[in-house]
Amino acid sequence: MKRAFGTILIILIMYAVFIDLTNGTLPLVEHIQEESKETMTTYKYFEVTVKPGDTLVSLIESRGFFPEHIPIEQIVEDFIYLNNGISPEQMQPGQIYRIPYYDKVAE
């Protein structure tokens, strides 16, 4: 019984090594780098020094256009990404923040 179990275990290990060597288990590094370059270039932003009473929405509206085609949740996520994890509620007057900028939709 032990011999049969050992033989099955060795065959299973050899099969796993064969699959790993032929197909691979990790994605190509080049593919990951290309993906990150694409996402980094898709963010447009402007920098602004926050004054007392400013909110994320008021800062976006100060540019003369509010992107109604973008959900507010997405705008908040983009702000957090651009500012290294700082949420809009944590903005402090006198600090410089990156505010996401969105193009107008063609009408």
XYZ file of C-alpha atoms in Angstrom:
107
model
C 0.000 0.000 0.000
C 2.807 2.395 0.895
C 4.587 1.565 -2.332
C 1.475 2.324 -4.436
C 0.890 5.590 -2.617
C 4.540 6.601 -3.081
C 4.396 5.784 -6.799
C 1.232 7.851 -7.285
C 2.787 10.741 -5.347
C 5.957 10.676 -7.481
C 3.903 10.611 -10.694
C 1.800 13.533 -9.481
C 4.907 15.571 -8.605
C 6.494 14.814 -11.986
C 3.289 15.881 -13.747
C 3.153 19.141 -11.780
C 6.792 19.918 -12.628
C 6.148 19.136 -16.311
C 3.127 21.464 -16.448
C 5.053 24.184 -14.616
C 7.993 23.989 -17.029
C 5.879 23.897 -20.194
C 3.149 26.440 -19.347
C 4.646 28.386 -16.471
C 2.805 29.596 -13.409
C 3.836 33.277 -13.308
C 2.724 35.915 -15.832
C 5.343 37.550 -17.996
C 6.907 40.606 -16.391
C 6.809 42.528 -19.693
C 3.021 42.148 -19.839
C 2.585 43.570 -16.341
C 4.851 46.541 -17.077
C 2.943 47.362 -20.262
C -0.344 47.298 -18.332
C 0.937 49.667 -15.649
C 2.223 52.124 -18.267
C -1.216 52.223 -19.858
C -3.000 52.979 -16.582
C -0.510 55.657 -15.560
C -0.973 57.596 -18.788
C -4.769 57.510 -18.635
C -4.926 59.777 -15.572
C -5.122 63.481 -16.299
C -4.894 65.799 -13.328
C -4.154 69.322 -12.207
C -2.494 70.374 -8.987
C -4.123 72.851 -6.663
C -3.435 74.294 -3.220
C -6.516 73.701 -1.078
C -8.126 76.636 0.715
C -10.464 76.388 3.735
C -13.901 75.189 2.628
C -12.703 73.554 -0.607
C -14.103 70.151 -1.486
C -13.181 67.743 -4.241
C -16.326 68.644 -6.179
C -15.784 72.400 -5.778
C -12.198 72.074 -6.997
C -13.306 70.133 -10.076
C -16.087 72.640 -10.769
C -13.585 75.500 -10.478
C -12.128 74.287 -13.774
C -15.453 75.197 -15.412
C -16.686 71.668 -16.069
C -18.057 68.868 -13.898
C -17.908 65.430 -15.553
C -21.495 64.217 -15.214
C -20.621 61.112 -17.238
C -18.210 59.941 -14.488
C -19.688 58.495 -11.266
C -18.601 60.319 -8.105
C -17.257 57.012 -6.731
C -14.838 56.831 -9.669
C -13.751 60.430 -9.127
C -13.029 59.677 -5.457
C -11.083 56.509 -6.371
C -9.025 58.466 -8.914
C -8.304 61.184 -6.325
C -7.158 58.575 -3.798
C -4.921 56.934 -6.419
C -3.361 60.238 -7.515
C -2.688 61.318 -3.921
C -1.115 58.122 -2.549
C -4.100 56.912 -0.548
C -5.311 60.228 0.843
C -9.101 60.467 0.682
C -10.931 63.743 -0.110
C -12.100 63.938 3.519
C -8.466 64.118 4.651
C -7.573 67.199 2.563
C -5.896 69.925 4.612
C -5.893 73.663 3.747
C -2.547 74.865 2.431
C -1.576 71.462 1.025
C -1.162 70.706 -2.692
C -3.250 67.873 -4.123
C -3.682 66.295 -7.537
C -7.257 66.622 -8.750
C -8.424 64.270 -11.529
C -9.394 65.999 -14.747
C -11.793 64.459 -17.261
C -12.367 65.439 -20.861
C -15.791 66.591 -21.973
C -17.909 64.012 -23.755
C -18.666 64.856 -27.364
C -22.338 65.743 -27.634
